[in-house]
């Protein structure tokens, strides 16, 4: 298990505590998070929506705006391709709602976890072409979809990538890295080379929202309308376990206030179904109840259930969908508990327990929960953990890491044994 140690107080910690009228332990925790300048501390403690950065600072934003405004004016069909987790579902909802407000003809397709796997794939590409789609906007995926974006280009379909995952690279002989981007018409990812956006830690929904903010600003849509998405970004940020600093901290703080007055019927019913007092909702309710419920639809059935829940204007439909999602989550919890128990038994009964990085094969485990089990193993042993299961002729895995272990970089070293990898 992880061990937390409070180190000896420094004079700077005492200064911070006195200046900002906060407890010494709070001041020390702030300093340990690498926040030491007074302006940074002030923003950390009291940051508000006015402290968020302009979306125009994000590389690719202007180009994406030019493309999308042109496609909207020309009445071209736009398709959003998201992901089946909370971040991907909420990203898709934000983009579809925002683009339709701007007059776009658009729809959403979310890959099936089992038959499609993560992100845009060949089937979705071919289907878009058959459906007469002119432009595809990805969210929470796409930054490593080199072959798929190339095929879309060959088919004459424009592509705009919005993502927050790490950029793929190759190492040169001198040890330097050459970062590689798919040949999309526009790429929005704060981690891409040359992007001067001040904060790199947004979730996928945060990046998608920044695009909508930019489009709304350019179209002269009232400010309050773009801020109506903040509670959704808050849910995605917590559920995707992003670092709660800088913009994320502000979005979560403001989002929690707004969720208590949320107007979305689907989320209202999901909150009610789980016995949560909407006026007392906090980050734990999102991270351990609402987020897992939304995730369960994509894990155990179809992410379209959760998407329909967010979109519905019918109270009766919202009740049925939220009940279904809660039922799926209960099933998911039972399967996860069983899988985690098997994983621990495997570690404890073999030499795996002595490894610095845990790699566990659970051949009969449902692939939708291997990431959760990997996370539980990581917490239990305080070691980077991978869980693999059978997926056709291959093994599919999911990993969770500790702070000092850069999982993407370590996977890169093993790339010759992998057909595909990525993450954040």
C-alpha positions as a Python dict, from the first residue, in 0.01 Angstrom:
ca = {
    (1, 'X'): (0, 0, 0),
    (2, 'X'): (111, 359, -55),
    (3, 'X'): (269, 536, 241),
    (4, 'X'): (228, 909, 298),
    (5, 'X'): (484, 1103, 500),
    (6, 'X'): (452, 1465, 608),
    (7, 'X'): (800, 1615, 600),
    (8, 'X'): (934, 1880, 832),
    (9, 'X'): (778, 2222, 786),
    (10, 'X'): (995, 2480, 611),
    (11, 'X'): (993, 2854, 665),
    (12, 'X'): (837, 2896, 320),
    (13, 'X'): (547, 2673, 421),
    (14, 'X'): (493, 2890, 728),
    (15, 'X'): (501, 3202, 510),
    (16, 'X'): (243, 3055, 271),
    (17, 'X'): (17, 2951, 559),
    (18, 'X'): (34, 3295, 714),
    (19, 'X'): (-11, 3493, 393),
    (20, 'X'): (-307, 3293, 267),
    (21, 'X'): (-459, 3221, 611),
    (22, 'X'): (-453, 2845, 565),
    (23, 'X'): (-349, 2552, 783),
    (24, 'X'): (21, 2457, 782),
    (25, 'X'): (-58, 2108, 652),
    (26, 'X'): (-258, 2253, 362),
    (27, 'X'): (29, 2490, 283),
    (28, 'X'): (275, 2200, 287),
    (29, 'X'): (57, 1986, 61),
    (30, 'X'): (34, 2274, -186),
    (31, 'X'): (412, 2312, -188),
    (32, 'X'): (459, 1936, -238),
    (33, 'X'): (244, 1961, -549),
    (34, 'X'): (504, 2193, -698),
    (35, 'X'): (301, 2510, -643),
    (36, 'X'): (523, 2772, -484),
    (37, 'X'): (471, 3110, -653),
    (38, 'X'): (215, 3335, -486),
    (39, 'X'): (8, 3379, -802),
    (40, 'X'): (-4, 3002, -853),
    (41, 'X'): (-111, 2950, -492),
    (42, 'X'): (-379, 3216, -522),
    (43, 'X'): (-514, 3050, -836),
    (44, 'X'): (-499, 2707, -671),
    (45, 'X'): (-700, 2827, -372),
    (46, 'X'): (-934, 3079, -528),
    (47, 'X'): (-926, 3020, -906),
    (48, 'X'): (-1248, 3083, -1097),
    (49, 'X'): (-1382, 3055, -1450),
    (50, 'X'): (-1220, 3387, -1536),
    (51, 'X'): (-880, 3223, -1480),
    (52, 'X'): (-929, 2962, -1753),
    (53, 'X'): (-706, 2996, -2060),
    (54, 'X'): (-827, 3108, -2400),
    (55, 'X'): (-892, 2815, -2635),
    (56, 'X'): (-718, 3011, -2911),
    (57, 'X'): (-388, 2930, -2739),
    (58, 'X'): (-428, 2563, -2833),
    (59, 'X'): (-248, 2461, -3149),
    (60, 'X'): (-483, 2359, -3431),
    (61, 'X'): (-783, 2542, -3285),
    (62, 'X'): (-806, 2815, -3549),
    (63, 'X'): (-766, 2564, -3832),
    (64, 'X'): (-1034, 2336, -3684),
    (65, 'X'): (-1268, 2632, -3654),
    (66, 'X'): (-1218, 2728, -4018),
    (67, 'X'): (-1297, 2374, -4131),
    (68, 'X'): (-1604, 2326, -3915),
    (69, 'X'): (-1759, 2665, -3989),
    (70, 'X'): (-1719, 2597, -4361),
    (71, 'X'): (-1874, 2251, -4331),
    (72, 'X'): (-2165, 2391, -4129),
    (73, 'X'): (-2227, 2664, -4388),
    (74, 'X'): (-2216, 2408, -4668),
    (75, 'X'): (-2459, 2177, -4482),
    (76, 'X'): (-2212, 1891, -4493),
    (77, 'X'): (-2270, 1586, -4275),
    (78, 'X'): (-2041, 1569, -3972),
    (79, 'X'): (-1985, 1257, -3763),
    (80, 'X'): (-1837, 1256, -3414),
    (81, 'X'): (-1647, 941, -3316),
    (82, 'X'): (-1587, 911, -2945),
    (83, 'X'): (-1490, 645, -2696),
    (84, 'X'): (-1689, 409, -2474),
    (85, 'X'): (-1572, 540, -2135),
    (86, 'X'): (-1706, 836, -1937),
    (87, 'X'): (-1461, 1081, -2092),
    (88, 'X'): (-1538, 966, -2445),
    (89, 'X'): (-1916, 963, -2394),
    (90, 'X'): (-1921, 1308, -2239),
    (91, 'X'): (-1683, 1443, -2505),
    (92, 'X'): (-1921, 1313, -2772),
    (93, 'X'): (-2219, 1471, -2598),
    (94, 'X'): (-2047, 1809, -2567),
    (95, 'X'): (-1939, 1813, -2932),
    (96, 'X'): (-2275, 1701, -3069),
    (97, 'X'): (-2473, 1945, -2855),
    (98, 'X'): (-2237, 2231, -2934),
    (99, 'X'): (-2214, 2168, -3307),
    (100, 'X'): (-2591, 2131, -3342),
    (101, 'X'): (-2633, 2463, -3160),
    (102, 'X'): (-2416, 2611, -3435),
    (103, 'X'): (-2643, 2460, -3701),
    (104, 'X'): (-2437, 2154, -3790),
    (105, 'X'): (-2585, 1837, -3933),
    (106, 'X'): (-2408, 1585, -3713),
    (107, 'X'): (-2440, 1255, -3533),
    (108, 'X'): (-2231, 1038, -3297),
    (109, 'X'): (-2086, 692, -3335),
    (110, 'X'): (-1912, 531, -3039),
    (111, 'X'): (-1706, 215, -3101),
    (112, 'X'): (-1818, -109, -2940),
    (113, 'X'): (-1562, -214, -2680),
    (114, 'X'): (-1559, -580, -2786),
    (115, 'X'): (-1617, -578, -3163),
    (116, 'X'): (-1443, -249, -3245),
    (117, 'X'): (-1194, -190, -2970),
    (118, 'X'): (-1062, 153, -2879),
    (119, 'X'): (-1098, 451, -3111),
    (120, 'X'): (-1175, 495, -3477),
    (121, 'X'): (-1120, 181, -3686),
    (122, 'X'): (-1153, 51, -4041),
    (123, 'X'): (-1518, -50, -3999),
    (124, 'X'): (-1618, 295, -3872),
    (125, 'X'): (-1422, 457, -4155),
    (126, 'X'): (-1595, 249, -4423),
    (127, 'X'): (-1936, 301, -4260),
    (128, 'X'): (-1887, 678, -4259),
    (129, 'X'): (-1810, 667, -4630),
    (130, 'X'): (-2123, 459, -4701),
    (131, 'X'): (-2332, 700, -4492),
    (132, 'X'): (-2220, 999, -4696),
    (133, 'X'): (-2027, 1161, -4411),
    (134, 'X'): (-1817, 1457, -4520),
    (135, 'X'): (-1623, 1528, -4200),
    (136, 'X'): (-1525, 1328, -3894),
    (137, 'X'): (-1441, 1483, -3558),
    (138, 'X'): (-1278, 1251, -3307),
    (139, 'X'): (-1284, 1301, -2933),
    (140, 'X'): (-1081, 1125, -2666),
    (141, 'X'): (-915, 928, -2947),
    (142, 'X'): (-754, 967, -3287),
    (143, 'X'): (-405, 1088, -3205),
    (144, 'X'): (-254, 746, -3293),
    (145, 'X'): (-501, 652, -3571),
    (146, 'X'): (-249, 687, -3854),
    (147, 'X'): (-388, 426, -4094),
    (148, 'X'): (-750, 520, -4033),
    (149, 'X'): (-692, 892, -4091),
    (150, 'X'): (-495, 812, -4405),
    (151, 'X'): (-786, 605, -4536),
    (152, 'X'): (-1032, 883, -4457),
    (153, 'X'): (-815, 1124, -4652),
    (154, 'X'): (-810, 885, -4950),
    (155, 'X'): (-1191, 865, -4933),
    (156, 'X'): (-1220, 1244, -4938),
    (157, 'X'): (-1346, 1273, -4580),
    (158, 'X'): (-1211, 1565, -4379),
    (159, 'X'): (-1088, 1492, -4027),
    (160, 'X'): (-1051, 1698, -3712),
    (161, 'X'): (-884, 1526, -3417),
    (162, 'X'): (-955, 1634, -3060),
    (163, 'X'): (-764, 1423, -2809),
    (164, 'X'): (-558, 1441, -2491),
    (165, 'X'): (-352, 1123, -2511),
    (166, 'X'): (25, 1109, -2547),
    (167, 'X'): (174, 1171, -2889),
    (168, 'X'): (342, 874, -3052),
    (169, 'X'): (713, 910, -3122),
    (170, 'X'): (1011, 723, -3258),
    (171, 'X'): (1361, 744, -3120),
    (172, 'X'): (1645, 851, -3345),
    (173, 'X'): (1995, 708, -3328),
    (174, 'X'): (2111, 999, -3113),
    (175, 'X'): (1838, 925, -2859),
    (176, 'X'): (1621, 1224, -2948),
    (177, 'X'): (1252, 1180, -3015),
    (178, 'X'): (1061, 1253, -3333),
    (179, 'X'): (692, 1298, -3258),
    (180, 'X'): (445, 1181, -3521),
    (181, 'X'): (93, 1306, -3591),
    (182, 'X'): (-177, 1148, -3811),
    (183, 'X'): (-239, 1329, -4144),
    (184, 'X'): (-562, 1493, -4024),
    (185, 'X'): (-683, 1829, -4153),
    (186, 'X'): (-660, 1969, -3800),
    (187, 'X'): (-522, 1828, -3476),
    (188, 'X'): (-614, 1962, -3133),
    (189, 'X'): (-417, 1798, -2854),
    (190, 'X'): (-232, 2014, -2599),
    (191, 'X'): (45, 1752, -2582),
    (192, 'X'): (140, 1784, -2948),
    (193, 'X'): (474, 1944, -3041),
    (194, 'X'): (460, 2319, -3077),
    (195, 'X'): (142, 2363, -2872),
    (196, 'X'): (192, 2652, -2631),
    (197, 'X'): (-129, 2597, -2438),
    (198, 'X'): (-27, 2653, -2073),
    (199, 'X'): (-195, 2341, -1931),
    (200, 'X'): (-141, 1994, -2078),
    (201, 'X'): (-353, 1795, -1832),
    (202, 'X'): (-709, 1837, -1965),
    (203, 'X'): (-922, 1528, -2016),
    (204, 'X'): (-1072, 1450, -2357),
    (205, 'X'): (-1395, 1628, -2265),
    (206, 'X'): (-1193, 1932, -2159),
    (207, 'X'): (-1026, 1950, -2502),
    (208, 'X'): (-1360, 1898, -2681),
    (209, 'X'): (-1516, 2171, -2469),
    (210, 'X'): (-1235, 2411, -2556),
    (211, 'X'): (-1320, 2360, -2923),
    (212, 'X'): (-1687, 2439, -2857),
    (213, 'X'): (-1585, 2744, -2651),
    (214, 'X'): (-1380, 2872, -2945),
    (215, 'X'): (-1661, 2811, -3194),
    (216, 'X'): (-1918, 2976, -2967),
    (217, 'X'): (-1692, 3279, -2917),
    (218, 'X'): (-1643, 3316, -3292),
    (219, 'X'): (-2016, 3277, -3356),
    (220, 'X'): (-2108, 3534, -3090),
    (221, 'X'): (-2306, 3289, -2878),
    (222, 'X'): (-2362, 3413, -2520),
    (223, 'X'): (-2091, 3317, -2271),
    (224, 'X'): (-2330, 3141, -2034),
    (225, 'X'): (-2412, 2880, -2299),
    (226, 'X'): (-2057, 2748, -2322),
    (227, 'X'): (-2035, 2747, -1943),
    (228, 'X'): (-2339, 2516, -1934),
    (229, 'X'): (-2100, 2233, -2023),
    (230, 'X'): (-1874, 2279, -1720),
    (231, 'X'): (-2056, 2025, -1502),
    (232, 'X'): (-2008, 1764, -1775),
    (233, 'X'): (-1636, 1841, -1802),
    (234, 'X'): (-1619, 1811, -1424),
    (235, 'X'): (-1765, 1458, -1433),
    (236, 'X'): (-1524, 1352, -1709),
    (237, 'X'): (-1222, 1505, -1534),
    (238, 'X'): (-1289, 1320, -1209),
    (239, 'X'): (-1385, 995, -1381),
    (240, 'X'): (-1073, 994, -1600),
    (241, 'X'): (-861, 1046, -1286),
    (242, 'X'): (-691, 1360, -1412),
    (243, 'X'): (-463, 1564, -1186),
    (244, 'X'): (-670, 1819, -997),
    (245, 'X'): (-452, 2119, -1058),
    (246, 'X'): (-459, 2433, -1273),
    (247, 'X'): (-766, 2432, -1501),
    (248, 'X'): (-883, 2091, -1384),
    (249, 'X'): (-914, 2212, -1027),
    (250, 'X'): (-1120, 2511, -1138),
    (251, 'X'): (-1344, 2304, -1365),
    (252, 'X'): (-1412, 2050, -1092),
    (253, 'X'): (-1476, 2314, -826),
    (254, 'X'): (-1714, 2510, -1049),
    (255, 'X'): (-1867, 2195, -1193),
    (256, 'X'): (-1960, 2056, -852),
    (257, 'X'): (-2154, 2375, -777),
    (258, 'X'): (-2340, 2348, -1106),
    (259, 'X'): (-2420, 1976, -1075),
    (260, 'X'): (-2625, 2055, -765),
    (261, 'X'): (-2853, 2258, -993),
    (262, 'X'): (-2815, 2043, -1305),
    (263, 'X'): (-3094, 2064, -1562),
    (264, 'X'): (-3002, 1752, -1757),
    (265, 'X'): (-3288, 1508, -1698),
    (266, 'X'): (-3076, 1198, -1753),
    (267, 'X'): (-2816, 1293, -1494),
    (268, 'X'): (-3089, 1398, -1252),
    (269, 'X'): (-3239, 1049, -1270),
    (270, 'X'): (-2902, 875, -1246),
    (271, 'X'): (-2827, 1072, -930),
    (272, 'X'): (-3169, 985, -788),
    (273, 'X'): (-3141, 615, -880),
    (274, 'X'): (-2820, 592, -679),
    (275, 'X'): (-2971, 751, -370),
    (276, 'X'): (-2750, 1061, -381),
    (277, 'X'): (-2870, 1390, -236),
    (278, 'X'): (-2816, 1622, -532),
    (279, 'X'): (-2760, 1916, -297),
    (280, 'X'): (-2472, 1733, -125),
    (281, 'X'): (-2305, 1579, -429),
    (282, 'X'): (-1924, 1575, -418),
    (283, 'X'): (-1624, 1435, -605),
    (284, 'X'): (-1653, 1097, -431),
    (285, 'X'): (-2009, 1054, -560),
    (286, 'X'): (-1884, 1116, -912),
    (287, 'X'): (-1565, 911, -888),
    (288, 'X'): (-1714, 609, -715),
    (289, 'X'): (-2080, 606, -820),
    (290, 'X'): (-2189, 820, -1116),
    (291, 'X'): (-1871, 777, -1321),
    (292, 'X'): (-1864, 397, -1283),
    (293, 'X'): (-2235, 384, -1374),
    (294, 'X'): (-2180, 574, -1698),
    (295, 'X'): (-1872, 360, -1766),
    (296, 'X'): (-2071, 41, -1707),
    (297, 'X'): (-2288, 98, -2013),
    (298, 'X'): (-1983, 85, -2242),
    (299, 'X'): (-1820, -194, -2043),
    (300, 'X'): (-2113, -432, -2006),
    (301, 'X'): (-2343, -340, -2296),
    (302, 'X'): (-2328, -34, -2521),
    (303, 'X'): (-2209, 322, -2457),
    (304, 'X'): (-2510, 433, -2661),
    (305, 'X'): (-2724, 369, -2352),
    (306, 'X'): (-2534, 637, -2158),
    (307, 'X'): (-2533, 867, -2459),
    (308, 'X'): (-2911, 831, -2487),
    (309, 'X'): (-2942, 907, -2115),
    (310, 'X'): (-2758, 1238, -2158),
    (311, 'X'): (-2963, 1330, -2466),
    (312, 'X'): (-3315, 1242, -2356),
    (313, 'X'): (-3579, 1502, -2277),
    (314, 'X'): (-3822, 1237, -2148),
    (315, 'X'): (-3844, 1179, -1775),
    (316, 'X'): (-3983, 829, -1825),
    (317, 'X'): (-3705, 731, -2066),
    (318, 'X'): (-3447, 874, -1826),
    (319, 'X'): (-3584, 658, -1544),
    (320, 'X'): (-3565, 343, -1757),
    (321, 'X'): (-3216, 417, -1888),
    (322, 'X'): (-3071, 514, -1550),
    (323, 'X'): (-3217, 198, -1392),
    (324, 'X'): (-3059, -10, -1670),
    (325, 'X'): (-2722, 160, -1623),
    (326, 'X'): (-2730, 109, -1247),
    (327, 'X'): (-2811, -259, -1300),
    (328, 'X'): (-2515, -293, -1539),
    (329, 'X'): (-2288, -130, -1284),
    (330, 'X'): (-2391, -377, -1014),
    (331, 'X'): (-2305, -661, -1250),
    (332, 'X'): (-1974, -495, -1329),
    (333, 'X'): (-1888, -467, -959),
    (334, 'X'): (-1951, -838, -902),
    (335, 'X'): (-1730, -934, -1198),
    (336, 'X'): (-1456, -694, -1087),
    (337, 'X'): (-1448, -830, -733),
    (338, 'X'): (-1413, -1184, -866),
    (339, 'X'): (-1142, -1085, -1116),
    (340, 'X'): (-942, -892, -855),
    (341, 'X'): (-953, -1186, -617),
    (342, 'X'): (-820, -1416, -892),
    (343, 'X'): (-546, -1167, -977),
    (344, 'X'): (-429, -1138, -615),
    (345, 'X'): (-426, -1516, -577),
    (346, 'X'): (-215, -1544, -891),
    (347, 'X'): (33, -1284, -768),
    (348, 'X'): (59, -1431, -419),
    (349, 'X'): (99, -1791, -537),
    (350, 'X'): (378, -1723, -789),
    (351, 'X'): (706, -1535, -823),
    (352, 'X'): (515, -1249, -986),
    (353, 'X'): (491, -1087, -645),
    (354, 'X'): (865, -1019, -654),
    (355, 'X'): (851, -833, -988),
    (356, 'X'): (885, -456, -994),
    (357, 'X'): (608, -441, -1254),
    (358, 'X'): (311, -677, -1222),
    (359, 'X'): (188, -845, -1540),
    (360, 'X'): (-109, -1074, -1482),
    (361, 'X'): (-291, -1287, -1740),
    (362, 'X'): (-659, -1352, -1665),
    (363, 'X'): (-761, -1542, -1977),
    (364, 'X'): (-1130, -1573, -1891),
    (365, 'X'): (-1175, -1219, -1759),
    (366, 'X'): (-1414, -989, -1945),
    (367, 'X'): (-1191, -738, -2124),
    (368, 'X'): (-1410, -447, -2017),
    (369, 'X'): (-1293, -471, -1655),
    (370, 'X'): (-920, -547, -1690),
    (371, 'X'): (-836, -177, -1652),
    (372, 'X'): (-1027, -157, -1323),
    (373, 'X'): (-853, -469, -1193),
    (374, 'X'): (-516, -328, -1299),
    (375, 'X'): (-596, -14, -1100),
    (376, 'X'): (-687, -216, -794),
    (377, 'X'): (-365, -418, -821),
    (378, 'X'): (-165, -98, -849),
    (379, 'X'): (-328, 39, -534),
    (380, 'X'): (-293, -292, -348),
    (381, 'X'): (77, -347, -421),
    (382, 'X'): (187, 9, -507),
    (383, 'X'): (345, -124, -827),
    (384, 'X'): (279, -54, -1196),
    (385, 'X'): (29, -322, -1298),
    (386, 'X'): (-91, -475, -1624),
    (387, 'X'): (-380, -715, -1663),
    (388, 'X'): (-419, -912, -1987),
    (389, 'X'): (-701, -1127, -2120),
    (390, 'X'): (-773, -1318, -2439),
    (391, 'X'): (-921, -1122, -2729),
    (392, 'X'): (-957, -1344, -3033),
    (393, 'X'): (-613, -1465, -3137),
    (394, 'X'): (-440, -1192, -2940),
    (395, 'X'): (-416, -1078, -2580),
    (396, 'X'): (-554, -738, -2488),
    (397, 'X'): (-419, -557, -2185),
    (398, 'X'): (-470, -251, -1971),
    (399, 'X'): (-223, -92, -1731),
    (400, 'X'): (-219, 149, -1439),
    (401, 'X'): (97, 313, -1313),
    (402, 'X'): (253, 477, -1011),
    (403, 'X'): (389, 831, -1034),
    (404, 'X'): (755, 743, -1091),
    (405, 'X'): (696, 488, -1368),
    (406, 'X'): (635, 632, -1715),
    (407, 'X'): (425, 353, -1860),
    (408, 'X'): (411, 484, -2217),
    (409, 'X'): (790, 513, -2237),
    (410, 'X'): (839, 163, -2097),
    (411, 'X'): (586, 20, -2344),
    (412, 'X'): (772, 194, -2625),
    (413, 'X'): (1081, -8, -2532),
    (414, 'X'): (873, -326, -2584),
    (415, 'X'): (702, -207, -2902),
    (416, 'X'): (832, -494, -3117),
    (417, 'X'): (613, -731, -2913),
    (418, 'X'): (299, -514, -2930),
    (419, 'X'): (53, -462, -3213),
    (420, 'X'): (-81, -140, -3064),
    (421, 'X'): (-43, 69, -2748),
    (422, 'X'): (-112, 419, -2615),
    (423, 'X'): (-260, 617, -2330),
    (424, 'X'): (-201, 908, -2099),
}
